[in-house]
Coordinates of N, CA and C in Angstrom, one line a residue:
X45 N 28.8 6.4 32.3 CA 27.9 6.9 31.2 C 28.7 6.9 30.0
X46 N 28.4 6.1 28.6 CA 28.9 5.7 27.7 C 28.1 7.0 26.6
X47 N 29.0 7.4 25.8 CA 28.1 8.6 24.6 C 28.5 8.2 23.4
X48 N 27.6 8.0 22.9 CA 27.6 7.3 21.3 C 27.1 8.3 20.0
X49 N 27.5 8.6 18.8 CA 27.5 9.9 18.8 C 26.5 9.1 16.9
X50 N 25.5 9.4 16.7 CA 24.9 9.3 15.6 C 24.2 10.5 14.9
X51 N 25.1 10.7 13.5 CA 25.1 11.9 12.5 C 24.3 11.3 11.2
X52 N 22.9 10.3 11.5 CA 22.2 10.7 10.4 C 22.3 9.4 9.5
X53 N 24.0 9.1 9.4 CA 24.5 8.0 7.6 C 24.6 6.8 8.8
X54 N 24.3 6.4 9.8 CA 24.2 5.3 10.4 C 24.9 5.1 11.8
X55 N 24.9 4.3 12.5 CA 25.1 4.0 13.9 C 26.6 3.5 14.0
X56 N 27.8 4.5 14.4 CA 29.2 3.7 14.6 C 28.9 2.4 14.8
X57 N 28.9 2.7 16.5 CA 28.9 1.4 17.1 C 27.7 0.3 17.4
X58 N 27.1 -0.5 16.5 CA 26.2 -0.8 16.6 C 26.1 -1.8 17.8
X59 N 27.0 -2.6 18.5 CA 27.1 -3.3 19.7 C 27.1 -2.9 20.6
X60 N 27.5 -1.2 20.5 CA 26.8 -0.6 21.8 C 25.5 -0.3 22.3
X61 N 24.8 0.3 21.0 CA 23.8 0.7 21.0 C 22.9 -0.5 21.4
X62 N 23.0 -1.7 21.0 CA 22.3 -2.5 21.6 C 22.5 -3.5 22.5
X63 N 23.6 -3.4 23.2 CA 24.0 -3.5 24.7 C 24.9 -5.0 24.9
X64 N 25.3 -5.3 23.6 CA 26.0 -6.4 23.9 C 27.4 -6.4 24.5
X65 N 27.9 -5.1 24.5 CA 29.2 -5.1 25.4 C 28.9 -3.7 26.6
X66 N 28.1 -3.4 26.1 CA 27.8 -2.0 27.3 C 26.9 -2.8 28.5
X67 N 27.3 -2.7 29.4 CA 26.8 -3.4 30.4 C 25.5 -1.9 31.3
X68 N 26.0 -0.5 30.9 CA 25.7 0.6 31.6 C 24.9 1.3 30.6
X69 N 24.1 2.3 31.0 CA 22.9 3.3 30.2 C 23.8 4.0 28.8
X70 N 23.3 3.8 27.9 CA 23.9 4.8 26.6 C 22.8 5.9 26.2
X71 N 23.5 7.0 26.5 CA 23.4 8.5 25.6 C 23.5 8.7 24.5
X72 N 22.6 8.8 23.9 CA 22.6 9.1 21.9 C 22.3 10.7 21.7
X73 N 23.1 10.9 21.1 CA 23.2 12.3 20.8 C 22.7 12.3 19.1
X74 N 21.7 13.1 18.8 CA 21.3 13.0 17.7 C 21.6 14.6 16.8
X75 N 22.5 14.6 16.0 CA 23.1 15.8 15.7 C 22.5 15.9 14.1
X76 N 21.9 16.9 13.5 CA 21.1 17.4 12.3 C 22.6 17.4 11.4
X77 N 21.5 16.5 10.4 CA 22.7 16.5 8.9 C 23.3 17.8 8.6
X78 N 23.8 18.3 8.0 CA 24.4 19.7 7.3 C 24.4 19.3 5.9
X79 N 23.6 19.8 4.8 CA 23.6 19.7 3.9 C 24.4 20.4 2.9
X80 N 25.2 20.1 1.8 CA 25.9 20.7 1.1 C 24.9 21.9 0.3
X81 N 25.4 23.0 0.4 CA 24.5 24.1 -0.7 C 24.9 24.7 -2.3
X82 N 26.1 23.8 -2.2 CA 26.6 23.7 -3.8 C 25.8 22.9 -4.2
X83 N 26.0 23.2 -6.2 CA 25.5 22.8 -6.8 C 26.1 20.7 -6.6
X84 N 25.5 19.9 -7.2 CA 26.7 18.5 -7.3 C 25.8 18.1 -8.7
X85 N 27.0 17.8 -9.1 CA 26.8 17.7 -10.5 C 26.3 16.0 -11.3
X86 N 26.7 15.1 -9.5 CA 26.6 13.8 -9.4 C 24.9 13.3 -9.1
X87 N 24.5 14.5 -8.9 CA 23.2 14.1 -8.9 C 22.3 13.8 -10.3
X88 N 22.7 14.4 -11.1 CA 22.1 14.3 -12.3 C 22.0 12.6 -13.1
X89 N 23.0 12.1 -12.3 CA 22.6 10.0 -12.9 C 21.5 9.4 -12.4
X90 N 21.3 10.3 -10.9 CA 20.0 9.8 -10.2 C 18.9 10.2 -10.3
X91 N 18.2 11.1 -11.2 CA 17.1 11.6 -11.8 C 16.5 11.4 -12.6
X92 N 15.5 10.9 -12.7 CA 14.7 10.8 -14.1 C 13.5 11.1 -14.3
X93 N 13.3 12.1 -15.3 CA 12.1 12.9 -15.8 C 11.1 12.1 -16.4
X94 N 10.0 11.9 -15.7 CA 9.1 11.0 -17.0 C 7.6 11.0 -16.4
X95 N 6.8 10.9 -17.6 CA 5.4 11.2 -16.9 C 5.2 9.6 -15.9
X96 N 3.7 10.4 -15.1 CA 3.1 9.3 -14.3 C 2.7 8.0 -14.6
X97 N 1.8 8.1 -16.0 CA 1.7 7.1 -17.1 C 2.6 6.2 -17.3
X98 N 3.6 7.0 -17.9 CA 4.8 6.0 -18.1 C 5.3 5.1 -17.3
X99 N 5.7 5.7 -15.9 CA 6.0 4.9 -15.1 C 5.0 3.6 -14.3
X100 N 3.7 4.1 -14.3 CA 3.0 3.4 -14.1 C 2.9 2.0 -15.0
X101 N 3.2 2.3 -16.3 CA 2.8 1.2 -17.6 C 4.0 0.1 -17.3
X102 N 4.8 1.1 -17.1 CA 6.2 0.5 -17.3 C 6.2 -0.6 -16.2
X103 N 5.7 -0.1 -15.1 CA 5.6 -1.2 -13.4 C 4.7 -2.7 -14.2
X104 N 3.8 -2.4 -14.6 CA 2.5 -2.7 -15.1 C 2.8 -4.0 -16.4
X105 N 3.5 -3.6 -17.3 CA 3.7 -4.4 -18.0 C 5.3 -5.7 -18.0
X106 N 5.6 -5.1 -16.7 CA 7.1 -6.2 -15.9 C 6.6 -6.7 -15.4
X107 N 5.5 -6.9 -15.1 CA 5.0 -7.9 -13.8 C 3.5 -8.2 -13.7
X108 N 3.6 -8.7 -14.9 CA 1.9 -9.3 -15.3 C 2.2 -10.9 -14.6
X109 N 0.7 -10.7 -13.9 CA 0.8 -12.3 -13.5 C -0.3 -13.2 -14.0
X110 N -0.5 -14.1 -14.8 CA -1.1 -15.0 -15.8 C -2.3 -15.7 -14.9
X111 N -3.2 -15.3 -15.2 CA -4.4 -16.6 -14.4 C -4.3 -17.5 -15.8
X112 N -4.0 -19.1 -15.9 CA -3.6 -19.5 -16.8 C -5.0 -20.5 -16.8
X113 N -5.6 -20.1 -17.7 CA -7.5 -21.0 -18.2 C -7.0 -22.1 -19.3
X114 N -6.2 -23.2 -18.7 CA -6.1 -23.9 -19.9 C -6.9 -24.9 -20.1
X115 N -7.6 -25.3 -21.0 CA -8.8 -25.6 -21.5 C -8.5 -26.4 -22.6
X116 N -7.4 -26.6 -23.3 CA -7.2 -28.0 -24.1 C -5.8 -28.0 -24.3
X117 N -5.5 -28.4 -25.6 CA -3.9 -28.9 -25.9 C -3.1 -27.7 -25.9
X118 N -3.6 -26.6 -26.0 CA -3.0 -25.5 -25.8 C -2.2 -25.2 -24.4
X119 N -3.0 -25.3 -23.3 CA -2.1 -25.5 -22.1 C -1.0 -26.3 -21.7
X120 N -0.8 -26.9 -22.9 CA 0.7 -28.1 -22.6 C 2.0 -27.1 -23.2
X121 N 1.7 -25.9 -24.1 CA 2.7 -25.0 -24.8 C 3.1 -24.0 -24.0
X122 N 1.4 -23.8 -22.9 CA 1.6 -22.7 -22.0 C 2.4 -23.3 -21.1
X123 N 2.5 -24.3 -20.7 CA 3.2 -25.2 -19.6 C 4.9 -25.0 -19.8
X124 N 4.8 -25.0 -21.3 CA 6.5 -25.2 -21.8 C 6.7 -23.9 -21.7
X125 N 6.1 -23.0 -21.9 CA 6.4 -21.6 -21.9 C 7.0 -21.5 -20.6
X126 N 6.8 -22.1 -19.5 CA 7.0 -21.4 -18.6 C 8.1 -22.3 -17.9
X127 N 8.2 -23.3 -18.7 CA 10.1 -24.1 -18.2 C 11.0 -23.5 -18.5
X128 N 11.9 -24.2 -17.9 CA 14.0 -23.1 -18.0 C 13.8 -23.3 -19.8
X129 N 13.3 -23.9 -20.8 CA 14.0 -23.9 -22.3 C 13.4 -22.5 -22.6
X130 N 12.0 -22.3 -22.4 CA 11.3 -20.7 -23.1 C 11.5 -19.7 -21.5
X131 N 11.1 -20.2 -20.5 CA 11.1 -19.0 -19.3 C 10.4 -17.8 -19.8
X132 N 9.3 -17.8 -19.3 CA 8.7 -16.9 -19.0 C 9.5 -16.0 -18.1
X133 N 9.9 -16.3 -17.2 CA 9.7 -15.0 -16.4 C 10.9 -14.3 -16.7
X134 N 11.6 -14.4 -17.8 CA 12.5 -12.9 -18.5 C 11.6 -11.8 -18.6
X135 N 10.6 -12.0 -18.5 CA 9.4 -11.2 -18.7 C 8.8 -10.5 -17.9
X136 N 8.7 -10.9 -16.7 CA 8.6 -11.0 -15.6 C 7.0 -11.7 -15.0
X137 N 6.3 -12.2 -15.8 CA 5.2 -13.3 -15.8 C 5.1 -15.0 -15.3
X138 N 6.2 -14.8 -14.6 CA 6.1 -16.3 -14.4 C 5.2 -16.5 -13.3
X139 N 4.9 -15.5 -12.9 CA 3.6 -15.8 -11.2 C 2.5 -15.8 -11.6
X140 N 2.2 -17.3 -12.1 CA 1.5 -18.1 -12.6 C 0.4 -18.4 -11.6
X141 N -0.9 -17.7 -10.7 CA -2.0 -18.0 -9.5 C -3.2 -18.7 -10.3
X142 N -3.6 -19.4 -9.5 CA -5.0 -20.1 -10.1 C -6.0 -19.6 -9.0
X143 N -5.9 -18.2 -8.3 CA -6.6 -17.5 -7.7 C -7.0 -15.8 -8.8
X144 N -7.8 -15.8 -8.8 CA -8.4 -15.1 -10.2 C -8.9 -13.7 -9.4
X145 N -8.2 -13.2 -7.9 CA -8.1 -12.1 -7.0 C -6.6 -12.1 -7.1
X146 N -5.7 -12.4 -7.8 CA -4.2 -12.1 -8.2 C -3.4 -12.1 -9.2
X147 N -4.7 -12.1 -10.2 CA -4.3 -12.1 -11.5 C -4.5 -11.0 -12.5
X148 N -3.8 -10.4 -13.8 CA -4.1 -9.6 -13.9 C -4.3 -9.6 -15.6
X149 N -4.0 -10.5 -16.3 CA -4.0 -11.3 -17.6 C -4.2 -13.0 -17.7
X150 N -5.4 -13.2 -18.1 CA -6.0 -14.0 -18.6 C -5.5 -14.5 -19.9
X151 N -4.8 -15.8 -19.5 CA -4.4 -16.7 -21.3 C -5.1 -18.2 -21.3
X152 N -6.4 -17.1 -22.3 CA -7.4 -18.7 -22.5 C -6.5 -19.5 -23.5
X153 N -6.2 -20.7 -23.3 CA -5.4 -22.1 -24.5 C -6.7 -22.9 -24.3
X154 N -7.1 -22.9 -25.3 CA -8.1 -24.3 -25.5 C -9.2 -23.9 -26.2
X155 N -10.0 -25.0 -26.0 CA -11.5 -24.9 -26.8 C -12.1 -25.0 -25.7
X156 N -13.1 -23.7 -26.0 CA -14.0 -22.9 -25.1 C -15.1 -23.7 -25.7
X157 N -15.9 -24.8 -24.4 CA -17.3 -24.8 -24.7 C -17.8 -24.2 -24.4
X158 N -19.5 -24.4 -24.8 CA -20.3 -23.3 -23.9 C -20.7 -23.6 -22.5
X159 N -20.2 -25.1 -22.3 CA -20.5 -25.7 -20.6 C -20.0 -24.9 -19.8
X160 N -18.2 -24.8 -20.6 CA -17.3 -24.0 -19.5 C -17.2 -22.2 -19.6
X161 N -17.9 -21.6 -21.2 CA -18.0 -20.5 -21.3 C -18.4 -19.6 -19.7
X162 N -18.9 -20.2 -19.6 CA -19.6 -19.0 -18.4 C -18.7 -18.9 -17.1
X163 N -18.0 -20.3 -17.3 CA -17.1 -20.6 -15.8 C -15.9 -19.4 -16.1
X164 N -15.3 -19.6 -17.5 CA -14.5 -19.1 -17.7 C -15.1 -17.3 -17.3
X165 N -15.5 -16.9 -18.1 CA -16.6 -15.5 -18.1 C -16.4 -14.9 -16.2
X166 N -17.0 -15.6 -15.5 CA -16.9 -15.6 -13.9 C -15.6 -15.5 -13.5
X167 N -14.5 -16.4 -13.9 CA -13.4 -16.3 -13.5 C -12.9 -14.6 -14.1
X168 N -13.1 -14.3 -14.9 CA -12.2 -13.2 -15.5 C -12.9 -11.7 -14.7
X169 N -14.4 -12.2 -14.4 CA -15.3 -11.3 -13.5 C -15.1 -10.9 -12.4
X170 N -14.2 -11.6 -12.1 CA -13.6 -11.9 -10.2 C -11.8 -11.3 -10.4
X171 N -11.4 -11.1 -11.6 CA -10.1 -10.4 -11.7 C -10.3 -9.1 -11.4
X172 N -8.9 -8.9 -10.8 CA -9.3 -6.9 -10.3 C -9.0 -6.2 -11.5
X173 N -9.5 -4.8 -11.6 CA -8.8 -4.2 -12.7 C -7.5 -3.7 -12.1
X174 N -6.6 -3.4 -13.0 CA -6.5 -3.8 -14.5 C -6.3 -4.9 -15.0
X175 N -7.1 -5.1 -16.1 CA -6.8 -6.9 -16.6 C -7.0 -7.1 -18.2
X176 N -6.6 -8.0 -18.4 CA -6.2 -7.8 -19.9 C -5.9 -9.6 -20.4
X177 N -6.6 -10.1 -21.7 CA -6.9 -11.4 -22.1 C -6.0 -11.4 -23.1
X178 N -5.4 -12.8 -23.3 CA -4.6 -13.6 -24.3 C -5.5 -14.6 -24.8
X179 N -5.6 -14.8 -26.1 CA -6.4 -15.9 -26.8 C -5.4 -16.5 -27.1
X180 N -5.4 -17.7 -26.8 CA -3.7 -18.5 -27.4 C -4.7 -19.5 -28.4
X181 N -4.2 -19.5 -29.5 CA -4.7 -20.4 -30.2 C -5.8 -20.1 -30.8
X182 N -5.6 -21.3 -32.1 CA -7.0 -21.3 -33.2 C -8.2 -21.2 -32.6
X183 N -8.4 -22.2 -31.6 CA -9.6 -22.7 -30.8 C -10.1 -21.6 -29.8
X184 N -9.2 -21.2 -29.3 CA -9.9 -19.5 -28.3 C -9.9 -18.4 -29.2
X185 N -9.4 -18.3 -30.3 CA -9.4 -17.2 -30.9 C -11.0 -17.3 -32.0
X186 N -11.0 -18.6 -32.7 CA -12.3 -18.7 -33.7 C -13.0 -19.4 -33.8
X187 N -12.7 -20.4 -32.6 CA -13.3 -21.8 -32.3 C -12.4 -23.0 -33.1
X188 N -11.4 -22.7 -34.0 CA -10.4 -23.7 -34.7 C -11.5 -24.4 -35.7
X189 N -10.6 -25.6 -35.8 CA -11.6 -26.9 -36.4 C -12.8 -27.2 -35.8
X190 N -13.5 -26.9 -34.5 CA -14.8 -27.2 -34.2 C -15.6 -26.3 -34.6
X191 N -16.4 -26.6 -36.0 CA -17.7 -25.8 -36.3 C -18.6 -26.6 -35.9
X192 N -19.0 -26.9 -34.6 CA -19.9 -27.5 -33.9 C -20.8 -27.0 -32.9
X193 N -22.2 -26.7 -32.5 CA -22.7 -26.4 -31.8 C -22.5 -26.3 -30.0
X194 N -21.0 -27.3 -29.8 CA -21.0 -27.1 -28.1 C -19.6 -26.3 -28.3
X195 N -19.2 -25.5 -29.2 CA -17.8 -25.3 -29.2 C -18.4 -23.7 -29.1
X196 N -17.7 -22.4 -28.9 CA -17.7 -21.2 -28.4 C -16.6 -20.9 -29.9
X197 N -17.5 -20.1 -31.3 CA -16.9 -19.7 -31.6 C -15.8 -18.2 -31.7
X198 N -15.0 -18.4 -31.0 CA -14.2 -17.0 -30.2 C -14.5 -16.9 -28.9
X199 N -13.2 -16.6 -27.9 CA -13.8 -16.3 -26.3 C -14.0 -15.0 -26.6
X200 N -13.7 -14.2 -27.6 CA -14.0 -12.5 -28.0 C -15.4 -12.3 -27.9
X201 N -16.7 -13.4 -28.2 CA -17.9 -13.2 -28.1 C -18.6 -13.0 -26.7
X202 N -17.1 -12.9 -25.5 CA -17.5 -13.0 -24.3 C -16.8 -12.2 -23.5
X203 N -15.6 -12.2 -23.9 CA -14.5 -11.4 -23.0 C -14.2 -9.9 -24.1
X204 N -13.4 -9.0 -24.0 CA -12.8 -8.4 -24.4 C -10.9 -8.7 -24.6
X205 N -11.1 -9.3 -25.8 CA -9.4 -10.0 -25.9 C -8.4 -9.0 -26.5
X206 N -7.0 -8.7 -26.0 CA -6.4 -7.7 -26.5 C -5.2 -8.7 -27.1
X207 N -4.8 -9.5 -27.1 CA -3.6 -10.1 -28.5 C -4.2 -11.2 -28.1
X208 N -4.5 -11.8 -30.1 CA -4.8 -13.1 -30.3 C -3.1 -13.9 -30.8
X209 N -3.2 -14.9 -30.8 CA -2.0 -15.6 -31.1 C -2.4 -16.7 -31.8
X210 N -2.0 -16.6 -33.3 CA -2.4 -17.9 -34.1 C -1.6 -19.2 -33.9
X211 N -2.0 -20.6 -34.8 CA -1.8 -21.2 -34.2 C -2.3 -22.5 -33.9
X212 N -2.2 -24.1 -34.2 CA -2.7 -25.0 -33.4 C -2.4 -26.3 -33.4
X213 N -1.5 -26.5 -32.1 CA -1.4 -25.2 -31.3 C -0.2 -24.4 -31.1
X214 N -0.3 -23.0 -30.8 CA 1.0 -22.2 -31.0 C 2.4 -22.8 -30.0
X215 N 3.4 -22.4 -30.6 CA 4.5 -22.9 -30.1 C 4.9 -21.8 -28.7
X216 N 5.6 -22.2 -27.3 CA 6.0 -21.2 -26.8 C 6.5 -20.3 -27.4
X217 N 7.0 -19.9 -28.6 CA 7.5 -18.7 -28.7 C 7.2 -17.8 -29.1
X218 N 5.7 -18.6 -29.7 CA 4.4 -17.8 -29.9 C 3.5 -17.0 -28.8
X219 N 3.5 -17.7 -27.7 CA 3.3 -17.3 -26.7 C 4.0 -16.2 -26.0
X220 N 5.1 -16.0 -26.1 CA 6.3 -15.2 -25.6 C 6.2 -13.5 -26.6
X221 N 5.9 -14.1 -28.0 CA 5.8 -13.0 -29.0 C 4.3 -11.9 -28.6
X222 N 3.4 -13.0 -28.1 CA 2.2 -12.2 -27.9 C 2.0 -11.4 -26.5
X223 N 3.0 -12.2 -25.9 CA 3.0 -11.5 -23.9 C 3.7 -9.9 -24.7
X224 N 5.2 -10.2 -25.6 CA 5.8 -9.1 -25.5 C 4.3 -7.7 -26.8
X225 N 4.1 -8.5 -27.1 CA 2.6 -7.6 -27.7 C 1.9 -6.9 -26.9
X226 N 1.2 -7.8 -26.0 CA 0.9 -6.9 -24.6 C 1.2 -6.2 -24.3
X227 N 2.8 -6.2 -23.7 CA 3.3 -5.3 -22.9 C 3.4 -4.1 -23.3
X228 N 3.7 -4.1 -24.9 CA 3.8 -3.2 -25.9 C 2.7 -2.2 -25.8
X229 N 1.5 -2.8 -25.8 CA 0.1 -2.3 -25.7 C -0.2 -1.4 -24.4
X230 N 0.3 -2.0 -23.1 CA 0.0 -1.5 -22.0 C 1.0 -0.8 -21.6
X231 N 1.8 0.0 -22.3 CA 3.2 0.9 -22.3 C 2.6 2.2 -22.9
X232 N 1.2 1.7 -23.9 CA 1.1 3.2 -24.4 C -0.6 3.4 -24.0
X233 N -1.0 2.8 -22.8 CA -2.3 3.0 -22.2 C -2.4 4.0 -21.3
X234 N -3.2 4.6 -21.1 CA -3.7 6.2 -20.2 C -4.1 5.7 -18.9
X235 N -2.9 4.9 -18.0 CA -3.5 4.3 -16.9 C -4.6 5.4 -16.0
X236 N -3.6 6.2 -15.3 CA -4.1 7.2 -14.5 C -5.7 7.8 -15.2
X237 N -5.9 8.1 -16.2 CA -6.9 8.2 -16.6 C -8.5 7.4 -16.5
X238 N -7.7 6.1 -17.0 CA -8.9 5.1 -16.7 C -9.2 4.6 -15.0
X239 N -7.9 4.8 -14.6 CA -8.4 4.3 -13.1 C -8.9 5.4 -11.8
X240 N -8.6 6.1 -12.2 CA -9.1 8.2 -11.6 C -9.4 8.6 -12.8
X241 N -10.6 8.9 -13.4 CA -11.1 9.9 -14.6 C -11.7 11.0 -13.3
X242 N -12.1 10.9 -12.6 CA -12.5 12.0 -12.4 C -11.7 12.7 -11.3
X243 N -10.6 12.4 -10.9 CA -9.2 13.0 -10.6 C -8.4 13.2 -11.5
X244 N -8.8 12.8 -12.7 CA -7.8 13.1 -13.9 C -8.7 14.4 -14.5
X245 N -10.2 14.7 -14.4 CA -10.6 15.6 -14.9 C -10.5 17.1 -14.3
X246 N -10.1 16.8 -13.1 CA -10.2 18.1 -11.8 C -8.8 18.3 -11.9
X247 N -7.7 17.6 -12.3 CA -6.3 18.3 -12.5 C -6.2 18.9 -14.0
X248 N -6.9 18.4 -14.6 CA -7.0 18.9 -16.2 C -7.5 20.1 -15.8
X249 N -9.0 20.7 -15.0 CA -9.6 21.5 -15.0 C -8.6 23.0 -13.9
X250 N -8.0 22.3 -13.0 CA -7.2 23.0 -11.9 C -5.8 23.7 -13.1
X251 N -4.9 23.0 -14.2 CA -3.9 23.1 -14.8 C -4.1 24.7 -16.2
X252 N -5.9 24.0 -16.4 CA -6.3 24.7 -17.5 C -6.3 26.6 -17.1

């Protein structure tokens, strides 16, 4: 009978424990931590105070992932945006899905007809909340140079857009200036609020 003795911070002998040289039964003895009851002064680098919000915004705006609606010459800047010269994902947006159940920001580039108006409209319908639109460009933002009857002047007349980006068409770095706009935006949003209001009202009401 072999006794192997485990205190909690990990397994000595881990070859025993899973039988590669113990040919015979092992006894694990499992003995309770002892915690120090002084103060340690070393804990204080590993703590940090901060509301729920915050933290949440903060997860929230490092890891937006792009359902990318490119719809004219604008999607060739969004394309560059996202090569090793501009890299997106210093940002942490480079998870670029053309599944519109994994997306969580919409960047229309192009000129919105009214053919594809509705396609696009559907796709942003089918995003989960929370979600949040980029107008890249003259053409999604006012319709550009088409004052024409099959052109959609603004995807704003359909979506709800939170940073437009002038432009035509904008350069990646225009693109990069409006993501960091975003993030900016969704850093000082009342997530928990909007996504539980009425768990946010009954802790308001329980605190009061």
């Amino acid at each position: 009978m072999k006794f192997v003795w485990n205190l909690g911070f990990g397994i000595w002998d881990l070859e025993l424990i899973i039988g590669l040289r113990a040919q015979r039964p092992i006894l694990t003895f499992l003995v309770p931590e002892t915690l120090a009851k002084a103060y340690d002064s070393k804990i204080e680098g590993n703590v940090i105070f901060t509301r729920f919000d915050a933290a949440l915004n903060w997860v929230r705006k490092n890891s937006l992932w792009p359902m990318p609606m490119g719809l004219a010459c604008c999607a060739i800047e969004l394309m560059a945006a996202a090569a090793s010269r501009f890299d997106i994902a210093r940002f942490g947006a480079e998870v670029m899905r053309f599944s519109p159940r994994q997306c969580d920001v919409m960047i229309v580039a192009g000129t919105v007809t009214y053919k594809m108006a509705l396609a696009v409209k559907r796709i942003y319908e089918q995003m989960p909340e929370p979600k949040w639109v980029i107008a890249m460009g003259a053409c999604a933002s006012t319709g550009g140079m088409y004052r024409s009857y099959a052109v959609l002047q603004g995807i704003d007349q359909l979506l709800p857009v939170d940073v437009y980006i002038s432009g035509c068409p904008p350069r990646p770095e225009a693109l990069l200036a409006g993501l960091m706009k975003l993030q900016e935006k969704i850093s000082w949003e009342r997530s928990f609020r909007n996504q539980k209001p009425e768990l946010a009202e009954k802790l308001e009401e329980a605190l009061s």
